[in-house]
PDB file of N, CA and C and ligand atoms in Angstrom:
ATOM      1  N   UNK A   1      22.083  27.489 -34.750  1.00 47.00           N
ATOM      2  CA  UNK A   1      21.773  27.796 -33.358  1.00 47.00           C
ATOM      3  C   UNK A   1      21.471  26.516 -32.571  1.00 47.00           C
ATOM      4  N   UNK A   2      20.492  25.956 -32.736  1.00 51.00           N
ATOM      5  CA  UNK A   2      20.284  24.610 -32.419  1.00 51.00           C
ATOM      6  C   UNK A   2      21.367  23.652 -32.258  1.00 51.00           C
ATOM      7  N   UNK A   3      22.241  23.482 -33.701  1.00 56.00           N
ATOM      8  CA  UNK A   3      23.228  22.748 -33.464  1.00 56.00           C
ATOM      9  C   UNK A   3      24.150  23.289 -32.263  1.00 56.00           C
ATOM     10  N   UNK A   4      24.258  24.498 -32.153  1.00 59.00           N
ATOM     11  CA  UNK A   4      25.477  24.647 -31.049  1.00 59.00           C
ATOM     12  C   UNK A   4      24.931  24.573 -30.184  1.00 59.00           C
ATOM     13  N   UNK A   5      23.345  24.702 -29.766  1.00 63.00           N
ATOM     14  CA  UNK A   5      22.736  24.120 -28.085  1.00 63.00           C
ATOM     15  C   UNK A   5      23.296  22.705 -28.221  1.00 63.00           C
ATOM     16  N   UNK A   6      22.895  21.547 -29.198  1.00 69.00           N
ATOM     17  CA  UNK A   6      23.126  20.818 -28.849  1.00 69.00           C
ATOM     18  C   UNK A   6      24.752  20.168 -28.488  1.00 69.00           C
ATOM     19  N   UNK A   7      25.248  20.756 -29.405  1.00 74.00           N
ATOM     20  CA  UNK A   7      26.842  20.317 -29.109  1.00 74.00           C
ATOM     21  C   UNK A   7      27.171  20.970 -27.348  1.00 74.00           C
ATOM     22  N   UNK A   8      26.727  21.925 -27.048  1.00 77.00           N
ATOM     23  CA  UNK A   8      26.894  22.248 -25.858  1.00 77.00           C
ATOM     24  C   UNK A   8      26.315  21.253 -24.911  1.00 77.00           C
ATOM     25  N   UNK A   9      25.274  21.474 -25.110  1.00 82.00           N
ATOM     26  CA  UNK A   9      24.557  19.838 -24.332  1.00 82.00           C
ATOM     27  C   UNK A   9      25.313  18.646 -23.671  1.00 82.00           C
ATOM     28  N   UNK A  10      26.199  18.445 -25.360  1.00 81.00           N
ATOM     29  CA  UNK A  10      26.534  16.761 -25.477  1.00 81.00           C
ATOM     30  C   UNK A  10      28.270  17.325 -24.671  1.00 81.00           C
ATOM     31  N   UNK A  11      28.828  18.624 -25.010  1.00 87.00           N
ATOM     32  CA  UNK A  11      29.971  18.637 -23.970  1.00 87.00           C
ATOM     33  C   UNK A  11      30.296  18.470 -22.847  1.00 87.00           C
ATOM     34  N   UNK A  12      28.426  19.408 -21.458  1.00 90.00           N
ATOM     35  CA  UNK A  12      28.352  18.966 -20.709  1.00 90.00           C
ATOM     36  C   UNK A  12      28.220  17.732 -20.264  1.00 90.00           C
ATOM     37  N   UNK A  13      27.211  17.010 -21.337  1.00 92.00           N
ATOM     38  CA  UNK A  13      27.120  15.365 -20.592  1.00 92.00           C
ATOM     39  C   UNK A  13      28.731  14.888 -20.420  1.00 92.00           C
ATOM     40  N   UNK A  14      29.183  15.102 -21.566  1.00 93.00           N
ATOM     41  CA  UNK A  14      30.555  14.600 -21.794  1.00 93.00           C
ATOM     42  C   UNK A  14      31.507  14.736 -20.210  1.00 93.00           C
ATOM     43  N   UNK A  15      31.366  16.226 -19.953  1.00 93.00           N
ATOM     44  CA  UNK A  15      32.022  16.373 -18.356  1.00 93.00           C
ATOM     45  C   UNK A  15      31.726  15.792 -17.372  1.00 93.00           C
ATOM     46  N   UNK A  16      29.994  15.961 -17.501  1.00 93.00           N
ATOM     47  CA  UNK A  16      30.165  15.275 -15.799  1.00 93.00           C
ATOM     48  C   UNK A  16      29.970  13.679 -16.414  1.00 93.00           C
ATOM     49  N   UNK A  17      29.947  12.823 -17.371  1.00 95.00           N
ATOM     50  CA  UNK A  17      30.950  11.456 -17.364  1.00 95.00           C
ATOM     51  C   UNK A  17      31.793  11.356 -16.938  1.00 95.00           C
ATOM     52  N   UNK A  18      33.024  12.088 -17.251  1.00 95.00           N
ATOM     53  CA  UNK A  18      34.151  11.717 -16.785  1.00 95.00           C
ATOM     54  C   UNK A  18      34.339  12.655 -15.499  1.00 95.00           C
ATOM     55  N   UNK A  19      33.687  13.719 -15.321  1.00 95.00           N
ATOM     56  CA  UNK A  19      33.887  13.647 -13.851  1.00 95.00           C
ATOM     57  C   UNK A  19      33.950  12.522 -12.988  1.00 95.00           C
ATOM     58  N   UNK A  20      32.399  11.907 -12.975  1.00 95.00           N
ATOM     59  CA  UNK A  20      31.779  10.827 -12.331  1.00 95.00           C
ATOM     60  C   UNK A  20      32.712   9.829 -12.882  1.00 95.00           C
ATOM     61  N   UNK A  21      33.706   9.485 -13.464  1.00 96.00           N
ATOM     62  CA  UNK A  21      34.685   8.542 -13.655  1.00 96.00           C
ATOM     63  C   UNK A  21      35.804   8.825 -13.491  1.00 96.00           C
ATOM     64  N   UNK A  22      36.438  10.245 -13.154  1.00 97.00           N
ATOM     65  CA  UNK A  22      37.242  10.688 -12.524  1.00 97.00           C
ATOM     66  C   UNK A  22      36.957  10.238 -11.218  1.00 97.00           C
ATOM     67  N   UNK A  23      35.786  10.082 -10.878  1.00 96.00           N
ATOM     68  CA  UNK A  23      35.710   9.872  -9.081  1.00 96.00           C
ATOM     69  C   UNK A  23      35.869   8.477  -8.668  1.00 96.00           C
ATOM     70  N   UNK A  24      35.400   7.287  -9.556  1.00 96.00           N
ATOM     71  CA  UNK A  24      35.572   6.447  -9.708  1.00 96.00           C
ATOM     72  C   UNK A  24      37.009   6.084  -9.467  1.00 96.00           C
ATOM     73  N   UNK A  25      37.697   6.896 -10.389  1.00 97.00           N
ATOM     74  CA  UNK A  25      39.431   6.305 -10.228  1.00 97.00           C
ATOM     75  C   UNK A  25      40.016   6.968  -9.005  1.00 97.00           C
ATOM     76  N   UNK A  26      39.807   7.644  -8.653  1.00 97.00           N
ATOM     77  CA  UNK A  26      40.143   8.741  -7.709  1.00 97.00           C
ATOM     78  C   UNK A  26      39.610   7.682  -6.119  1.00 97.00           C
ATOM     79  N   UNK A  27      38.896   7.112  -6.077  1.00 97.00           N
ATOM     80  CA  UNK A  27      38.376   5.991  -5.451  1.00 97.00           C
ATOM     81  C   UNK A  27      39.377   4.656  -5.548  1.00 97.00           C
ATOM     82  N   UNK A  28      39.212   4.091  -6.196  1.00 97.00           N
ATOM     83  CA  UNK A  28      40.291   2.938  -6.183  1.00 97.00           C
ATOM     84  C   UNK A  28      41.000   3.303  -6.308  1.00 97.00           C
ATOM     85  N   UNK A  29      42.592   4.014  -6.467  1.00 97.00           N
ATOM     86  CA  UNK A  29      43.745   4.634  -6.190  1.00 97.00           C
ATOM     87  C   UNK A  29      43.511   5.200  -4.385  1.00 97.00           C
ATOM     88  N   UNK A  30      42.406   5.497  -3.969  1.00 98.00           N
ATOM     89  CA  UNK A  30      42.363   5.621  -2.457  1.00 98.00           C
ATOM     90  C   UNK A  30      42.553   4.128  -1.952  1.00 98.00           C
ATOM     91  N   UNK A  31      41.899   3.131  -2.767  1.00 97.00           N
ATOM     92  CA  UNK A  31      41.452   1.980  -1.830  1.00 97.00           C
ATOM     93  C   UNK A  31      42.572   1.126  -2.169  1.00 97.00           C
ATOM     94  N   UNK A  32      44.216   1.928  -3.044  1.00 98.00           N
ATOM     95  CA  UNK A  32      45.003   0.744  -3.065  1.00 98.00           C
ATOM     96  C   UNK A  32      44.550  -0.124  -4.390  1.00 98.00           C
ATOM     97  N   UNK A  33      44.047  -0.049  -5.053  1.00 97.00           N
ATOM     98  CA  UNK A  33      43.351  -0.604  -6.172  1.00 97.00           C
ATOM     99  C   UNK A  33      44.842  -1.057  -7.238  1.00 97.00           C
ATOM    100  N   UNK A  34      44.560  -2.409  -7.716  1.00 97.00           N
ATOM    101  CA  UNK A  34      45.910  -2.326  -9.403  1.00 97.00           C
ATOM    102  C   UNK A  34      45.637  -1.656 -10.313  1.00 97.00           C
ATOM    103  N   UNK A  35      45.967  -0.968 -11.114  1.00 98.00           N
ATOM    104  CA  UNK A  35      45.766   0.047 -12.011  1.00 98.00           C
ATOM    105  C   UNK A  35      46.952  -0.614 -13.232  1.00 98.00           C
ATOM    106  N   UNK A  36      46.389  -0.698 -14.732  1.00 96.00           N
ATOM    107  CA  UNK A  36      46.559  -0.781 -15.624  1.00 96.00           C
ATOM    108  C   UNK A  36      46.181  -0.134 -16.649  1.00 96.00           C
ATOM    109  N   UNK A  37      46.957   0.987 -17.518  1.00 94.00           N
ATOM    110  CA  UNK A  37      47.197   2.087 -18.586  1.00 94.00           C
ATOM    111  C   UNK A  37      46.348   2.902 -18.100  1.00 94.00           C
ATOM    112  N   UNK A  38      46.461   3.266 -16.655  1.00 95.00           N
ATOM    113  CA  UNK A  38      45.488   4.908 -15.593  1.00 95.00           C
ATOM    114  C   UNK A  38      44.308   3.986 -15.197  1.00 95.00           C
ATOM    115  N   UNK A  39      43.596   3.089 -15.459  1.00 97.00           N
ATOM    116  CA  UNK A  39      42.574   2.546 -15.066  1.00 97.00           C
ATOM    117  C   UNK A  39      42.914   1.303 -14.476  1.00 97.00           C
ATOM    118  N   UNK A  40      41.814   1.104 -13.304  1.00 97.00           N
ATOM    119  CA  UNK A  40      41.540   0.111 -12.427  1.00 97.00           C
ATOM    120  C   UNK A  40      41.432  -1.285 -12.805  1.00 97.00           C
ATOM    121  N   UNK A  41      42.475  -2.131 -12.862  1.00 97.00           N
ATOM    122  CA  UNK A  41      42.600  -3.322 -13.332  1.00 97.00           C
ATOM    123  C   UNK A  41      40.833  -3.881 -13.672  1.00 97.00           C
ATOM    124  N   UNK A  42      40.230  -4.276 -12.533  1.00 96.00           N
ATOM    125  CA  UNK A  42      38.805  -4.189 -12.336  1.00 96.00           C
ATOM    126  C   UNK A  42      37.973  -3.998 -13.422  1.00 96.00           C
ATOM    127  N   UNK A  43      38.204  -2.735 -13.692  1.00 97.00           N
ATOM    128  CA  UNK A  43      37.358  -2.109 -14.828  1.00 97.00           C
ATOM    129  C   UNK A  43      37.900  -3.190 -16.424  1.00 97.00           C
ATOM    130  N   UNK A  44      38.832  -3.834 -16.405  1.00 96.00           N
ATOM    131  CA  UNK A  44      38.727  -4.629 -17.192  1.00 96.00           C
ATOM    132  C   UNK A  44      38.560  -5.987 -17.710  1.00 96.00           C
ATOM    133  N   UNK A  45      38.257  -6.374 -15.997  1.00 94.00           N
ATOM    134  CA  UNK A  45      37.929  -7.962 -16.269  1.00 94.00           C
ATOM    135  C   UNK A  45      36.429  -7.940 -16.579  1.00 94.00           C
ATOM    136  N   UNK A  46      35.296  -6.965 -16.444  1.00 90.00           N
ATOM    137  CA  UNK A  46      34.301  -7.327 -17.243  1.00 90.00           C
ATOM    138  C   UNK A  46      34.035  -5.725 -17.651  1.00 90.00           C
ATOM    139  N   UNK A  47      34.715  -5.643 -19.104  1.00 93.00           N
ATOM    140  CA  UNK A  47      34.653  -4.150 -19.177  1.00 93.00           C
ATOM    141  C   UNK A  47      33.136  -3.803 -19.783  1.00 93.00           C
ATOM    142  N   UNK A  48      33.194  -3.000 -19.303  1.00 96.00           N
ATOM    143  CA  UNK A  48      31.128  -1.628 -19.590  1.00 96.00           C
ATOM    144  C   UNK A  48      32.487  -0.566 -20.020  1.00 96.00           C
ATOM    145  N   UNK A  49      31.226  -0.372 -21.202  1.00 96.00           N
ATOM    146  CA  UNK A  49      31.118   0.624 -21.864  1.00 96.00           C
ATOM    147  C   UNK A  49      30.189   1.899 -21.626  1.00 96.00           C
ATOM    148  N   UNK A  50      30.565   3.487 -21.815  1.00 96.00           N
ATOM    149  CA  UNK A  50      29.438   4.220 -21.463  1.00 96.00           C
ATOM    150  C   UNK A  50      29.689   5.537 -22.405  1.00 96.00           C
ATOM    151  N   UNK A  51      29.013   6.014 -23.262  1.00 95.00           N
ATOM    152  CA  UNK A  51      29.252   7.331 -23.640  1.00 95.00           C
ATOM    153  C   UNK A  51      28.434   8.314 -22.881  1.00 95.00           C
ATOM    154  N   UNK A  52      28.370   9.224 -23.535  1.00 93.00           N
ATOM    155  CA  UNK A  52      27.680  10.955 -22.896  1.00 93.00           C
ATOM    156  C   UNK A  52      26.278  11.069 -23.040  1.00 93.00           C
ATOM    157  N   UNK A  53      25.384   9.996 -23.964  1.00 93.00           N
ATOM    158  CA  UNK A  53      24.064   9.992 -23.932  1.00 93.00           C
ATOM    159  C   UNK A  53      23.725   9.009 -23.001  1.00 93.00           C
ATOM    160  N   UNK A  54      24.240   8.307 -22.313  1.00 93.00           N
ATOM    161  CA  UNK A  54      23.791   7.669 -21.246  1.00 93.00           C
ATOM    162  C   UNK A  54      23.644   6.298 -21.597  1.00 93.00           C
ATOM    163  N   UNK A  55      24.110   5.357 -22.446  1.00 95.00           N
ATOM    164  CA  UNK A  55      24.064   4.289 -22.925  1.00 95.00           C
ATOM    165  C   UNK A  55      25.462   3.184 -22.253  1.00 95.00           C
ATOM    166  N   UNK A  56      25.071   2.192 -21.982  1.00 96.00           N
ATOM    167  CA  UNK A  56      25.981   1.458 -21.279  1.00 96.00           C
ATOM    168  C   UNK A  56      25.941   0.290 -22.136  1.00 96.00           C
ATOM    169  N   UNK A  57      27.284  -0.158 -22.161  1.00 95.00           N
ATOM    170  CA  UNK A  57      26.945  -1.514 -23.104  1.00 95.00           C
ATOM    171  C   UNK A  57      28.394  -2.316 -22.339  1.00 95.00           C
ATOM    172  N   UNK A  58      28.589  -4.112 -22.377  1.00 95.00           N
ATOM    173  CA  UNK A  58      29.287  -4.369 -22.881  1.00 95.00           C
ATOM    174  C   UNK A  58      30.039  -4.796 -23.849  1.00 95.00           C
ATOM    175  N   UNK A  59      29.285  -3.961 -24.886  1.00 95.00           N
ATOM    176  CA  UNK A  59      29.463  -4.023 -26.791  1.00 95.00           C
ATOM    177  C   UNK A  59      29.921  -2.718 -26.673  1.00 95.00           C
ATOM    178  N   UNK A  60      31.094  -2.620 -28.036  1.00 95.00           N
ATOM    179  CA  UNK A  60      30.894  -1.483 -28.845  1.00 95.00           C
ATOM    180  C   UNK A  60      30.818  -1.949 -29.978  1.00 95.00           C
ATOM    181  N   UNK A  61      31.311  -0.547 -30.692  1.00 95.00           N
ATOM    182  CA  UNK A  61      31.425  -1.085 -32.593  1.00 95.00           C
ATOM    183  C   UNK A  61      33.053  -0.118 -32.265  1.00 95.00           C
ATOM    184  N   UNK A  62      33.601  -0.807 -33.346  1.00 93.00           N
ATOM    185  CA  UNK A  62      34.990  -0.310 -33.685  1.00 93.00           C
ATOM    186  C   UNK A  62      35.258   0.352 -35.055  1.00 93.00           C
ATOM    187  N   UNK A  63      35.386   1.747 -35.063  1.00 89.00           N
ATOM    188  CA  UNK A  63      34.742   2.414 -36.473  1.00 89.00           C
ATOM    189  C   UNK A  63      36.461   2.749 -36.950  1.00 89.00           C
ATOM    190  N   UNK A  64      36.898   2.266 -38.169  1.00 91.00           N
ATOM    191  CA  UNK A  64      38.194   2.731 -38.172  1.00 91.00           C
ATOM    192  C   UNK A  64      38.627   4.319 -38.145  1.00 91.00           C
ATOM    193  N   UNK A  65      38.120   4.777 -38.466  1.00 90.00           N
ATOM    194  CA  UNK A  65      38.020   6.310 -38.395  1.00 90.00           C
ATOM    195  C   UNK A  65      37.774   6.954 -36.735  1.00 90.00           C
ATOM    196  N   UNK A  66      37.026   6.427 -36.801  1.00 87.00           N
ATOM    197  CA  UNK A  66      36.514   6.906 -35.096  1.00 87.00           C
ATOM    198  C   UNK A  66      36.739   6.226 -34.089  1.00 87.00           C
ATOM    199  N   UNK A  67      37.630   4.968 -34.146  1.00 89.00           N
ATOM    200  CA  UNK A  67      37.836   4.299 -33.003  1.00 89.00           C
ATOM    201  C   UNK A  67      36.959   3.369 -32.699  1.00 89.00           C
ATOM    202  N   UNK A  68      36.584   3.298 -30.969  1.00 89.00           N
ATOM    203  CA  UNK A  68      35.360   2.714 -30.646  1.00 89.00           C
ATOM    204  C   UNK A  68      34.418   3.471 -30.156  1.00 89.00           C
ATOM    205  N   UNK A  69      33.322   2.987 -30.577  1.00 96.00           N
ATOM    206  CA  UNK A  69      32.255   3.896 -30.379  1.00 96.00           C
ATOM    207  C   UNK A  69      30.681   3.565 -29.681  1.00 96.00           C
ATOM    208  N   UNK A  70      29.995   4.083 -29.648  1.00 96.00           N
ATOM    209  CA  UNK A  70      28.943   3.456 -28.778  1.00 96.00           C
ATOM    210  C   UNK A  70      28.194   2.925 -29.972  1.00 96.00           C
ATOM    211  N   UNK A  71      27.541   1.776 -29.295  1.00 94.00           N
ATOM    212  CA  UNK A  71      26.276   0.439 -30.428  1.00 94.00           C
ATOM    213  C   UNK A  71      25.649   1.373 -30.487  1.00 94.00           C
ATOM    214  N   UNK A  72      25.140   2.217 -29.619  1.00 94.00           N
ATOM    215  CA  UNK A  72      23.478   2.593 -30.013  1.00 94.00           C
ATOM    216  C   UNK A  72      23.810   4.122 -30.408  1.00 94.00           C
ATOM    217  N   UNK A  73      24.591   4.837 -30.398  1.00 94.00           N
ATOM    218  CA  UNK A  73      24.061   6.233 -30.973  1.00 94.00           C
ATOM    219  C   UNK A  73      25.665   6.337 -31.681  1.00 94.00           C
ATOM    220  N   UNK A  74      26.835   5.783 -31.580  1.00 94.00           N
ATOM    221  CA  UNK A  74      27.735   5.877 -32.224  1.00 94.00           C
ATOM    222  C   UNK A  74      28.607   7.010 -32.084  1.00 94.00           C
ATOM    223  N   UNK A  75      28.505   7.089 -30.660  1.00 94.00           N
ATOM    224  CA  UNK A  75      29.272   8.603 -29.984  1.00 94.00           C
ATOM    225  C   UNK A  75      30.328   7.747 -29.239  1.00 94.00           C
ATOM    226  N   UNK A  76      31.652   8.665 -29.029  1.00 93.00           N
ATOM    227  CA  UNK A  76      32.764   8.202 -28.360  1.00 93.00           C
ATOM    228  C   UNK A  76      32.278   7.699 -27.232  1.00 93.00           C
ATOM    229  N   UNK A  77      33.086   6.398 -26.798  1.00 95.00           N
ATOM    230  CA  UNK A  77      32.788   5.915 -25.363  1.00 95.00           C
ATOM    231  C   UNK A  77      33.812   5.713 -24.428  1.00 95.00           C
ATOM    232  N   UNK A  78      33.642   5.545 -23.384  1.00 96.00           N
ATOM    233  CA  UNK A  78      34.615   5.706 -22.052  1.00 96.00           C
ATOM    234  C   UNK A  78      34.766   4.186 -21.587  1.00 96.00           C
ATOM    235  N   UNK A  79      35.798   2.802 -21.389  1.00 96.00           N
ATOM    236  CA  UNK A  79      35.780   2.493 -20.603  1.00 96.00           C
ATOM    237  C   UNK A  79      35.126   2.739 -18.683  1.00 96.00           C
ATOM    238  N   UNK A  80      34.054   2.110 -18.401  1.00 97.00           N
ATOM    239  CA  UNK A  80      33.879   2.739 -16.870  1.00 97.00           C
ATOM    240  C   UNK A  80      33.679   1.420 -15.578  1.00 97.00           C
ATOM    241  N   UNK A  81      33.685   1.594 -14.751  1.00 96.00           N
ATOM    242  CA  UNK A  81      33.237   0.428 -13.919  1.00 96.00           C
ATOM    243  C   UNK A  81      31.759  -0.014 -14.250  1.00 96.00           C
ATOM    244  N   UNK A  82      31.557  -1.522 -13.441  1.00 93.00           N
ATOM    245  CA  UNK A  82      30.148  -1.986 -13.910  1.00 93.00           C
ATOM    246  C   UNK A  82      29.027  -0.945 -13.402  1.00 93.00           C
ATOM    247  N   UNK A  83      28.387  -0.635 -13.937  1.00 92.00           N
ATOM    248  CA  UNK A  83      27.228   0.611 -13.919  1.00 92.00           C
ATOM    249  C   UNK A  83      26.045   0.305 -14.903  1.00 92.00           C
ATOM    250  N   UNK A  84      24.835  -0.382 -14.120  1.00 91.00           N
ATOM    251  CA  UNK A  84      23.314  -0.641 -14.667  1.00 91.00           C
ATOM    252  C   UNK A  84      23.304   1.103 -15.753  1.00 91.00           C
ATOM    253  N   UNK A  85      22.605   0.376 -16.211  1.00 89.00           N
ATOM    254  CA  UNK A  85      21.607   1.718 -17.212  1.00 89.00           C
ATOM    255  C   UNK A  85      20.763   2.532 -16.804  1.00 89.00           C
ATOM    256  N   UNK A  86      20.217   2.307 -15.651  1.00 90.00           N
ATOM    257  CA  UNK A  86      19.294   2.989 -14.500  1.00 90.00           C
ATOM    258  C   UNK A  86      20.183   3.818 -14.058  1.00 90.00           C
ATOM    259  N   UNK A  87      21.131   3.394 -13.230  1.00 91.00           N
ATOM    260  CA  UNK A  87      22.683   4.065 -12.313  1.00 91.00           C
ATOM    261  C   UNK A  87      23.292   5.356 -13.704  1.00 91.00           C
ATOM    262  N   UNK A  88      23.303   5.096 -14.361  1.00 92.00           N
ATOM    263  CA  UNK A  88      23.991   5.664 -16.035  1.00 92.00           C
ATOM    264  C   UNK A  88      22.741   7.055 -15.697  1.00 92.00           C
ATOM    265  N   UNK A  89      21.494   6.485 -16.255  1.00 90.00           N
ATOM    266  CA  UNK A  89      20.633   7.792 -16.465  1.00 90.00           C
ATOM    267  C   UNK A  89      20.754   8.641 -14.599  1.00 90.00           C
ATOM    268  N   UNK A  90      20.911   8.113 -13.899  1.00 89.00           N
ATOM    269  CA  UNK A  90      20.960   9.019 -12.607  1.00 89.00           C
ATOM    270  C   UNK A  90      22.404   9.964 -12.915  1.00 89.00           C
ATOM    271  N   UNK A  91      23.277   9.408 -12.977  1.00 89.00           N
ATOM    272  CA  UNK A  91      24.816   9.628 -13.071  1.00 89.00           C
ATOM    273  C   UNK A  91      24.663  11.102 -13.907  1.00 89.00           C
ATOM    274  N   UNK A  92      23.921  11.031 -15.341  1.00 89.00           N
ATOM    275  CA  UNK A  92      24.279  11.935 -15.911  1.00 89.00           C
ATOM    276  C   UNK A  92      22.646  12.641 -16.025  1.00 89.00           C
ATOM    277  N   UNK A  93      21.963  12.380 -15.134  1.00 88.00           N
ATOM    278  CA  UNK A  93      20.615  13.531 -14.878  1.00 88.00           C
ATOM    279  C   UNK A  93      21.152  14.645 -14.354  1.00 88.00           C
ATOM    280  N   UNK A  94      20.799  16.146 -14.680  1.00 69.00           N
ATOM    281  CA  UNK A  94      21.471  16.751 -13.457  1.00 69.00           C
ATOM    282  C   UNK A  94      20.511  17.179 -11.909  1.00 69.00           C
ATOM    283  N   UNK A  95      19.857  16.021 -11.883  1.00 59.00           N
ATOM    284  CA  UNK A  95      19.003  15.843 -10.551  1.00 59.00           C
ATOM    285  C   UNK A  95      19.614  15.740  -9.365  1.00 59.00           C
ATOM    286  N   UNK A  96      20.670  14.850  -9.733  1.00 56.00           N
ATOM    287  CA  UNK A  96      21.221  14.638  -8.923  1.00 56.00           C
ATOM    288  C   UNK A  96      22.752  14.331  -8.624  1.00 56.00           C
ATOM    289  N   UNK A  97      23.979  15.225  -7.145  1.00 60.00           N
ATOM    290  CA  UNK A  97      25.334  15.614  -7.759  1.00 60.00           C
ATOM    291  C   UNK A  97      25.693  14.292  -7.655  1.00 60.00           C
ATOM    292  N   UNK A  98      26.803  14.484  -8.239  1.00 59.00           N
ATOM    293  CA  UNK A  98      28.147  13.255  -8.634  1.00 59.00           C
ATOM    294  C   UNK A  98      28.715  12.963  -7.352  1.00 59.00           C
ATOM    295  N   UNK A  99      28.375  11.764  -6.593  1.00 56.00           N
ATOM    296  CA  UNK A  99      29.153  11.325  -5.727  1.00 56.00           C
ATOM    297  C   UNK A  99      29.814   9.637  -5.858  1.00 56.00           C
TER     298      UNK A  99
HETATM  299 ZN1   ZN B 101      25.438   6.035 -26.939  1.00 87.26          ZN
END
């Protein structure tokens, strides 16, 4: 029981991430932005990292099995634009909407 609250939990965080990084791209493709493999050139000259618990890094770990993954809790991560760790915990509070 527990486990499936939490997996539910970690799906929602999971959405509104990439919502809120859906909006992101959805943004620079308005502003004319270069885009390289769907993402904003930008986003890779100093790439951040972010998974669904709210952790921002520009580290990961590279798990052969799992890809890349987040340093600190070792959950899938998203390429995203530069975004403080403060900005991260607002982003995915649901205090407040995704703009
Ligand atoms: Zn993490």
């Amino acid at each position: 029981m527990n486990d499936q609250n939490n997996s539910d939990t970690l799906d929602n965080a999971v959405r509104r991430l990439l919502q809120w990084r859906g909006i992101r791209i959805t943004e620079a493709r308005g502003r004319g932005d270069r885009f390289f493999m769907g993402l904003p050139d930008a986003w890779y000259e100093s790439p951040m990292w972010a998974c669904a618990n709210g952790h921002v890094s520009t580290k990961y770990l590279k798990s052969e099995r799992r890809g890349t993954i987040c340093l600190s809790c070792q959950a899938q991560i998203w390429l995203v634009p530069q975004i403080t760790q403060a900005e991260i915990a607002e982003v995915m509070s649901n205090k407040k909407e995704i703009v």
